[in-house]
Coordinates of C-alpha atoms in Angstrom, one line a residue:
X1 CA 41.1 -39.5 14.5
X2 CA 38.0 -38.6 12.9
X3 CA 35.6 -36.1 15.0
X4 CA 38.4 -34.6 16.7
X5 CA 37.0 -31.1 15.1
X6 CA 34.3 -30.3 12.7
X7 CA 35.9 -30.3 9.4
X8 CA 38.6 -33.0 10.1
X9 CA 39.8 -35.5 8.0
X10 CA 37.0 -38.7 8.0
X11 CA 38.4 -41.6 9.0
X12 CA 37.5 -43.2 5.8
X13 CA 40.4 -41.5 3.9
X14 CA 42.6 -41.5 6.7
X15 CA 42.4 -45.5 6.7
X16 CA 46.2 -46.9 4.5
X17 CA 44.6 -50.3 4.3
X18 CA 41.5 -48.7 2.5
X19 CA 42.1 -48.0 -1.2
X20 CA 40.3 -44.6 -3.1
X21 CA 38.7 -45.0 -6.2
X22 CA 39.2 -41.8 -8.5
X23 CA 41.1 -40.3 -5.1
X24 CA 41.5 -37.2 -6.1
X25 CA 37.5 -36.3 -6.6
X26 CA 36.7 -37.8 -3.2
X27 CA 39.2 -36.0 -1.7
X28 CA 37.8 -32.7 -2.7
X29 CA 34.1 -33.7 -2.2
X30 CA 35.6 -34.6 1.1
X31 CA 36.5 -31.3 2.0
X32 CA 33.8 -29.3 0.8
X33 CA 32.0 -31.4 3.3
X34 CA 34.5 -30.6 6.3
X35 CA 34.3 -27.3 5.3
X36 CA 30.7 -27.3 5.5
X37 CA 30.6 -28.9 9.0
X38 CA 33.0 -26.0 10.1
X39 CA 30.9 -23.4 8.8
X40 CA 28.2 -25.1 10.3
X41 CA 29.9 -24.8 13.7
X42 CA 31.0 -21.3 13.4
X43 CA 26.8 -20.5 13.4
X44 CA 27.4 -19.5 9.9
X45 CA 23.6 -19.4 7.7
X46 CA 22.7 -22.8 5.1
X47 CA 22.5 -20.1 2.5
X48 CA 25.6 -18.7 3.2
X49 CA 27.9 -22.0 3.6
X50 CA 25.5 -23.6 -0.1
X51 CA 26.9 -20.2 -2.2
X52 CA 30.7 -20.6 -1.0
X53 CA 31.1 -24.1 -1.8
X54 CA 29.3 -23.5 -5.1
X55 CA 31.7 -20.8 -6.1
X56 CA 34.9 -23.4 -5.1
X57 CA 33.7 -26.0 -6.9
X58 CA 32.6 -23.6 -9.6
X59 CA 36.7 -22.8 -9.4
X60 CA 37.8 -26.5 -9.1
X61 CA 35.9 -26.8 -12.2
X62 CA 37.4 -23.7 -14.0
X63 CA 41.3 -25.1 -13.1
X64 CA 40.8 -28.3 -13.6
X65 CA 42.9 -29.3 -11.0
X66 CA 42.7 -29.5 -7.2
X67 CA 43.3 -27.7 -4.0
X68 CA 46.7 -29.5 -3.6
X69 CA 47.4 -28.3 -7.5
X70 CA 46.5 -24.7 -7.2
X71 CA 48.6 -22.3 -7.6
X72 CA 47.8 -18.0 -7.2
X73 CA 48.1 -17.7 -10.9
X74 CA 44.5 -20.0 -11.0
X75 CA 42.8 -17.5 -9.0
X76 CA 43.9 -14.5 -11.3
X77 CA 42.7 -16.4 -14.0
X78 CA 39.5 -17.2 -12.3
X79 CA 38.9 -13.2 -11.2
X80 CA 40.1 -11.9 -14.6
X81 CA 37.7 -14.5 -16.6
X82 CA 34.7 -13.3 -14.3
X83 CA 35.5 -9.8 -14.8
X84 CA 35.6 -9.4 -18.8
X85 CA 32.8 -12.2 -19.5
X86 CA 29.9 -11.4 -21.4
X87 CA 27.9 -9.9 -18.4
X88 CA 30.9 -9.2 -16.2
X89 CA 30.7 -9.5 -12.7
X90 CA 30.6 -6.4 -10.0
X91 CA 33.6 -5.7 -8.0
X92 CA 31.5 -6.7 -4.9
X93 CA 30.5 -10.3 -6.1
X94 CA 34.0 -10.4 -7.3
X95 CA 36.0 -9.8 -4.1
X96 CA 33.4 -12.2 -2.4
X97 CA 33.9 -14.4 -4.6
X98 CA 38.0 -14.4 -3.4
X99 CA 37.2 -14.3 -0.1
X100 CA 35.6 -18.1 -1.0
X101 CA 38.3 -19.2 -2.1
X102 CA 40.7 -17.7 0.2
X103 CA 38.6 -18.8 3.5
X104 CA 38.4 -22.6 1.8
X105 CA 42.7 -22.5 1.4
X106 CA 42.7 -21.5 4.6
X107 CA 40.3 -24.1 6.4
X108 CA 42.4 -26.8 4.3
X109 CA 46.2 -25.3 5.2
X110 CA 44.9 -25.2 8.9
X111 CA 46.6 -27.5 11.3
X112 CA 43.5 -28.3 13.3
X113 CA 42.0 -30.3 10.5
X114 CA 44.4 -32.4 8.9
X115 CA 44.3 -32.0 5.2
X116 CA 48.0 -31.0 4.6
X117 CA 49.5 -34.4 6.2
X118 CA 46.6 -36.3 4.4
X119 CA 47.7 -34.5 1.0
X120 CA 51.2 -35.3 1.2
X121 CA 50.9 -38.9 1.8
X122 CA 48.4 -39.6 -0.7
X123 CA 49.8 -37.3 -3.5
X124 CA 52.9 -36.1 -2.7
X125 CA 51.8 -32.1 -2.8
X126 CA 49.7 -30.4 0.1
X127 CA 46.8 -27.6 -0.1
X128 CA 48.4 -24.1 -0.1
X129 CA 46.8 -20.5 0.3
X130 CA 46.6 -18.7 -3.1
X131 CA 44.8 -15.6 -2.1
X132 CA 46.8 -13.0 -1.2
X133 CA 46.4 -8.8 -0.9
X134 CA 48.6 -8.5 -4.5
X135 CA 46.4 -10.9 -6.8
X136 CA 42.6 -10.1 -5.3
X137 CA 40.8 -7.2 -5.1
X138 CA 41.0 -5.0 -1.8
X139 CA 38.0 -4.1 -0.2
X140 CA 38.1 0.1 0.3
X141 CA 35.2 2.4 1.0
X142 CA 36.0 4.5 -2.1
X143 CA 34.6 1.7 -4.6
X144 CA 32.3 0.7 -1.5
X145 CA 29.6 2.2 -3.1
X146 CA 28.7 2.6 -6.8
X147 CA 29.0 6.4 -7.9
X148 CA 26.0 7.4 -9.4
X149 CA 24.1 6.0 -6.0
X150 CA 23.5 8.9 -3.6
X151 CA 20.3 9.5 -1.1
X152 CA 17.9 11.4 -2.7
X153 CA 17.5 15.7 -2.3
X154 CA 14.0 16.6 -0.3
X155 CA 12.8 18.2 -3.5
X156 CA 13.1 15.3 -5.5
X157 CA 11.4 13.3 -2.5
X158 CA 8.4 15.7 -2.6
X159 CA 8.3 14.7 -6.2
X160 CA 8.1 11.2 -6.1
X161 CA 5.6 11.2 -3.2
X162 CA 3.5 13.4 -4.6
X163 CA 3.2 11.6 -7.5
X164 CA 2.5 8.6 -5.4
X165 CA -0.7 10.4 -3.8
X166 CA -1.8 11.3 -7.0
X167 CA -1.4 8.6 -8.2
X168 CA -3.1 6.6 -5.4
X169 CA -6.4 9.1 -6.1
X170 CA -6.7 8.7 -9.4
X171 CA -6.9 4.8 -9.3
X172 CA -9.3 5.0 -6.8
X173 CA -11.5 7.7 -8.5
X174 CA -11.7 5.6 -11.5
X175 CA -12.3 2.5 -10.0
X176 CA -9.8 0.8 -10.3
X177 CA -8.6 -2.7 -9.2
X178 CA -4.7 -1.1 -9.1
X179 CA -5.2 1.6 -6.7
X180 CA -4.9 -0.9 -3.5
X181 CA -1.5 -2.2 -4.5
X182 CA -0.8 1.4 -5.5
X183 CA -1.3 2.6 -2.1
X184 CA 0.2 0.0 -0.1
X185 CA 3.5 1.0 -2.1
X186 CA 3.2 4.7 -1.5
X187 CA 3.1 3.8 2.2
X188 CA 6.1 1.5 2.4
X189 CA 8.5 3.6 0.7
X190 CA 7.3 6.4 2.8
X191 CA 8.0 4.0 5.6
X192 CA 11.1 3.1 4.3
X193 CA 12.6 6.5 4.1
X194 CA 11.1 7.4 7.6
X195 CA 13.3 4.5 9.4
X196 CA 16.1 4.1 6.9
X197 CA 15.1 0.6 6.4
X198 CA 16.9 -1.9 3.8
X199 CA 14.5 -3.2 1.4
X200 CA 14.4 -7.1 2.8
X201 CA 14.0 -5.0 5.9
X202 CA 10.9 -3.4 4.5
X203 CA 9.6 -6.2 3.4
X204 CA 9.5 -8.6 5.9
X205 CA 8.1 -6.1 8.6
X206 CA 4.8 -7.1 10.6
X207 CA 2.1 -5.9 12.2
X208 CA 3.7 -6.9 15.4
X209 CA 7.2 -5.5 14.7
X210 CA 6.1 -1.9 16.3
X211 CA 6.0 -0.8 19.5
X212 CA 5.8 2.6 21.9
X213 CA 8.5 4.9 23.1
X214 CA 8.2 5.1 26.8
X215 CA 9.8 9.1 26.0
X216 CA 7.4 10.1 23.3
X217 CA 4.0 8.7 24.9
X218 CA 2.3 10.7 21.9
X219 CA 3.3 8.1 19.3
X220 CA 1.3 5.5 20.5
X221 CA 2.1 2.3 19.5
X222 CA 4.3 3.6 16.4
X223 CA 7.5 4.9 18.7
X224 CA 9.5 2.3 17.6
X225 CA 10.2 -0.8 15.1
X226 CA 11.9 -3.8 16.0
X227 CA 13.8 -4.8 12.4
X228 CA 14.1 -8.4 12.8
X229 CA 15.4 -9.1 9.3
X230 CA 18.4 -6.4 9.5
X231 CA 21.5 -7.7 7.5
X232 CA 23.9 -10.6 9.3
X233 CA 28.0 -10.1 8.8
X234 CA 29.9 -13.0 7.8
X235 CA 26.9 -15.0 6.7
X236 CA 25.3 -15.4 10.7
X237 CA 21.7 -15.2 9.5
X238 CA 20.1 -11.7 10.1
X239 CA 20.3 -9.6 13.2
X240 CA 17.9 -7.2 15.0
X241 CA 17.7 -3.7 16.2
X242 CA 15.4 -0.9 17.1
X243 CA 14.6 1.8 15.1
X244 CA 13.4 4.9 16.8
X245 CA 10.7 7.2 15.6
X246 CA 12.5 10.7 15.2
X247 CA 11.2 13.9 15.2
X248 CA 12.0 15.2 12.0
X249 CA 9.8 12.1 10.4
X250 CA 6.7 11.9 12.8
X251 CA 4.3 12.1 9.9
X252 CA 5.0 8.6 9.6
X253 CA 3.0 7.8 12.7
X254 CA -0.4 8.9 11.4
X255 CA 0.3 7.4 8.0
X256 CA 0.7 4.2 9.9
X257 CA -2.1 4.5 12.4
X258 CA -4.4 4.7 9.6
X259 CA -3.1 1.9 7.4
X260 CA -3.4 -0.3 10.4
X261 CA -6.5 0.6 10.8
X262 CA -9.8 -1.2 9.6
X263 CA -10.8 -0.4 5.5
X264 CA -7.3 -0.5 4.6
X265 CA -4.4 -2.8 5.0
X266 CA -7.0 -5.4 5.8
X267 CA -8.9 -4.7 2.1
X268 CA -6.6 -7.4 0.9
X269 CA -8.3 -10.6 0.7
X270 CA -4.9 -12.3 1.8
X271 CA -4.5 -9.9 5.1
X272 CA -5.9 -12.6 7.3
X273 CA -3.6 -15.5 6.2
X274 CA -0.7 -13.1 8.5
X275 CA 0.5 -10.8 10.4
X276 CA 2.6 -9.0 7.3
X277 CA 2.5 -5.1 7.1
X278 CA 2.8 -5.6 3.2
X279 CA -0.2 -8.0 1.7
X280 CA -0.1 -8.7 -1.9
X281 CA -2.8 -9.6 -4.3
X282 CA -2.1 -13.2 -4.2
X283 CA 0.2 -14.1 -1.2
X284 CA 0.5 -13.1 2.7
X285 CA 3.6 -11.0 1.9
X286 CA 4.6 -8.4 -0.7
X287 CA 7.8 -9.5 -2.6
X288 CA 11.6 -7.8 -2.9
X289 CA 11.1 -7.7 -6.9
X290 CA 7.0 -6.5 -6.5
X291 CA 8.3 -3.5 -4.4
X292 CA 11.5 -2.9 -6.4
X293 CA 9.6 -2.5 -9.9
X294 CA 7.1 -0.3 -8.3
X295 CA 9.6 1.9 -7.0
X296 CA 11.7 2.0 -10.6
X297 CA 7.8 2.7 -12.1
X298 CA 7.3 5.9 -10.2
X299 CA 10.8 7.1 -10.5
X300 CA 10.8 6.8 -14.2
X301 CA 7.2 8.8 -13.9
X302 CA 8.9 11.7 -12.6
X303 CA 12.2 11.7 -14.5
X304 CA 14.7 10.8 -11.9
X305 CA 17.7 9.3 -12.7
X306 CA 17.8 5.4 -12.9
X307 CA 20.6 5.1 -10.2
X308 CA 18.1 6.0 -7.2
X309 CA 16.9 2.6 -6.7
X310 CA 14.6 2.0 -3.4
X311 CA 18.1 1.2 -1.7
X312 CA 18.8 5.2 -2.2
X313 CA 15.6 5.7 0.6
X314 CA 18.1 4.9 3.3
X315 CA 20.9 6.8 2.0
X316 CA 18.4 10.2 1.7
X317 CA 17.7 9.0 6.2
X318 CA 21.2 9.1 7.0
X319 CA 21.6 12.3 5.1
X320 CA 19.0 14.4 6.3
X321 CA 19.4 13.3 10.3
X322 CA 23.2 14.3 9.7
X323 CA 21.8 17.3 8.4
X324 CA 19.2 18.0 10.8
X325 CA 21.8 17.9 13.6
X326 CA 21.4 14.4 15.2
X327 CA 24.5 12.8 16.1
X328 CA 26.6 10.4 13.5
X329 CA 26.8 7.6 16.4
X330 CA 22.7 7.9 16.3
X331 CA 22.4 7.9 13.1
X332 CA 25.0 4.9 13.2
X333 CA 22.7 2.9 15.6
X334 CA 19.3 3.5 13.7
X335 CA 20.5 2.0 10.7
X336 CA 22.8 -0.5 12.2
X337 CA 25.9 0.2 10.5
X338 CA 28.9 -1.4 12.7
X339 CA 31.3 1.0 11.7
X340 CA 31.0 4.8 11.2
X341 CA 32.6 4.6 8.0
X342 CA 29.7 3.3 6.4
X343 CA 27.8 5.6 7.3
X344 CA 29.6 8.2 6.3
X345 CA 29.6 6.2 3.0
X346 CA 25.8 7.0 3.2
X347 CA 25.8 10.6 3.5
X348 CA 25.2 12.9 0.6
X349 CA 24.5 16.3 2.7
X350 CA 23.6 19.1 0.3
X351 CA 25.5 22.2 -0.8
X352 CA 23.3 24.5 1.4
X353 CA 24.4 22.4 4.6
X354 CA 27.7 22.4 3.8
X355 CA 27.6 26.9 3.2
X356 CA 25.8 26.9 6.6
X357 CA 28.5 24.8 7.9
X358 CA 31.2 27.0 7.0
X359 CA 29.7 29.9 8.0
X360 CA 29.0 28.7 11.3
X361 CA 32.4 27.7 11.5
X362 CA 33.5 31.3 10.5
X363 CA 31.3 33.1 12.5
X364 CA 32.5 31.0 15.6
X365 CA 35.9 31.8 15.2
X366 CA 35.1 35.6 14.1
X367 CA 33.2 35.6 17.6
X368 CA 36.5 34.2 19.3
X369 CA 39.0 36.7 17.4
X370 CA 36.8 39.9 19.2
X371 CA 36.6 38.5 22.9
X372 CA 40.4 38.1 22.6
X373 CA 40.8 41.4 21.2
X374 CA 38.1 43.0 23.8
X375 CA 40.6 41.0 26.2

C-alpha cells in the first residue's frame, strides 16, 4: 500500500502487472526518493537530506552495483579510495560520509518501508546493512579535534588586537577607503571572542539579536545575544540560545554601544538595505569567506601560527571562563555544547592555571593535615 509511511514502497513498483524498464535504476532512484520523504518527516534540513543522497548515489556510482548488491567490502573501498585521493578527505567528512551510507541501509533493511520484500521478488537478493563499527571510522573525542587547533594565549590576543587598532588608525589617517571594512572586522572578532560565537554565528548576527540583562541593568541593551544561527545536530536546521554578557569580557559592551551608534556601522552605504550587525561594501551582510581571510590576514601580520583560524576565538572563551573560575556547565550553556565533553575538547588552560591549581590543591590538603594534627 503506498503512503502507509513516508519512504514506502510507491505503488508504481509494487504493481506485478506493471513491467520496469531498466528496473534496477528505478529502483534506486526510487529509494533515494523514499528516503528523502523520510528525512523530510523526521524535520531533518533540504541541505542536509540534498548532501546524503548525493554522497549514496556518488557510492552507487563508485560500485557499480546496487543496494541489493552491496556488500561491506564496497564501503571499504569507497572510504579507502576517498582517503588516499589526490586531495584526501578529513577524517570528519569521512566518517560522515559512512554515516550516509549506513543511515540509507538502514532506512532500506527497515521493516516499516518495504524494500526488502520488494527486492526479493523482483531480483532475488534484498538490501542489507554494510556499515558496521569494524569497517568505518569511529567517532572519539581524541581525533575530535585537529591537533595543532587550540584557543589562543591572552598575550597572543593582545597581539592580534592590537594590531587590529593600529591598523584601523592608520587607514583612517591616510584616508583610506579600507579602514571602514578594517574596523568593522576588528569589532567582530572582538565580538566573537567576547561570546564564544561560531563564525556563521558571527556572521549572521543583527541589530536586533541583543537584548538587556534584567541582573546587570548597567549593560543596557548589550546584556545579552540571542544566537539564532547556532549549529543544528542531525541536520534539524539551526537552533538558538542566549549568550550572556560576562564579567570578565564587559569591554565588549562599550565597543558595541558605539558601533551601533550613528557615524559608524551605518557609514556603509548598504546599512539601510538590513538589519545586519556586519554590512559589507557591496551587500547587506558580511560573508563567512570575507571574515575568514581577514582574520588569516592579521594573523599572518603578527606571526601566529596558521592553525588559529577565527574558529580558535571560541576555543580561547571556553578557556579563559574555565580559567577565570566560572563553572564548566556555564561555560557548557554559553556556547551550547550538548555534552560536557566537547567542551572540555575546547579547553586549552595555560601552564600558570594549571601550577595554581596544584598548589591550591596542596595547600588545601596541607591546611587539612594541621587541624587533624591540632586535633
Amino acid at each position: 500500500m503506498d503512503g502507509i509511511v513516508p519512504g514506502f514502497v510507491p505503488r508504481l513498483l509494487s504493481d506485478p502487472t506493471v513491467g520496469l524498464f531498466r528496473a534496477d535504476e528505478r529502483v534506486f532512484d526510487a529509494m533515494l526518493d523514499g528516503w528523502r520523504a523520510q528525512m523530510l518527516a523526521r524535520g531533518l534540513t533540504t541541505a542536509t537530506i540534498e548532501n546524503r543522497c548525493r554522497l549514496v548515489r556518488r557510492f552507487q556510482e563508485f560500485t557499480g552495483e546496487f543496494p541489493w548488491q552491496w556488500r561491506p567490502a564496497d564501503i571499504e573501498d569507497f572510504l579507502a579510495e576517498r582517503r588516499s585521493g589526490e586531495k584526501p578527505i578529513s577524517l570528519t567528512t569521512l566518517r560522515s560520509d559512512s554515516n550516509s551510507v549506513a543511515m540509507f541501509c538502514a532506512y532500506l533493511t527497515h521493516p516499516a518501508y518495504g524494500w526488502t520484500d520488494f527486492c526479493e521478488r523482483t531480483f532475488g537478493d534484498i538490501p542489507s546493512q554494510i556499515c558496521f563499527d569494524w569497517n568505518t571510522p569511529k567517532h572519539t573525542t581524541d581525533d575530535a579535534v585537529p591537533a595543532g587547533r587550540r584557543a589562543f594565549t591572552k598575550r597572543e590576543l593582545q597581539r592580534l588586537f592590537d594590531y587590529l587598532d593600529d591598523l584601523v588608525d592608520r587607514e583612517h589617517a591616510v584616508g583610506s577607503k579600507r579602514w571602514l571594512p578594517v574596523y568593522r572586522d576588528s569589532i567582530a572578532f572582538k565580538l566573537c571572542y567576547a561570546y564564544g560565537l561560531r563564525r556563521r554565528e558571527l556572521t549572521m548576527l543583527d541589530l536586533h539579536d541583543f537584548g538587556p540583562n534584567p541582573h546587570v541593568p548597567n549593560y543596557g541593551m548589550f546584556g545579552a545575544v540571542m544566537v539564532r544561527w547556532a549549529k543544528g545536530t542531525a541536520g534539524s536546521g539551526p537552533r538558538r540560545r542566549t549568550v550572556l554578557t560576562v564579567p570578565e569580557f564587559d569591554w565588549v559592551v562599550p565597543m558595541l554601544q558605539t558601533w551601533t551608534a550613528p557615524g559608524h556601522r551605518d557609514r556603509f552605504t548598504t546599512a539601510d538595505r538590513s538589519a545586519a550587525l556586519w554590512p559589507s561594501e557591496r551587500g547587506d551582510r558580511v560573508t563567512l569567506g570575507a571574515l575568514g581571510d581577514a582574520f588569516a590576514a592579521a594573523r599572518d601580520a603578527v606571526g601566529l601560527p596558521k592553525e588559529l583560524g577565527l574558529h580558535c576565538l571560541r576555543h580561547s572563551y571556553v578557556t579563559h571562563l574555565i580559567e577565570a573560575g566560572y563553572d564548566p556547565t556555564f561555560v557548557q550553556a554559553q556556547v551550547g555544547h550538548s555534552y560536557a565533553s566537547t567542551t572540555s575538547l575546547y579547553t586549552s588552560v595555560s601552564s600558570d592555571f594549571k601550577q595554581k591549581a596544584v598548589q591550591q590543591m596542596i595547600a588545601g590538603r596541607i591546611a587539612k593535615t594541621e587541624e587533624a594534627t591540632d586535633g
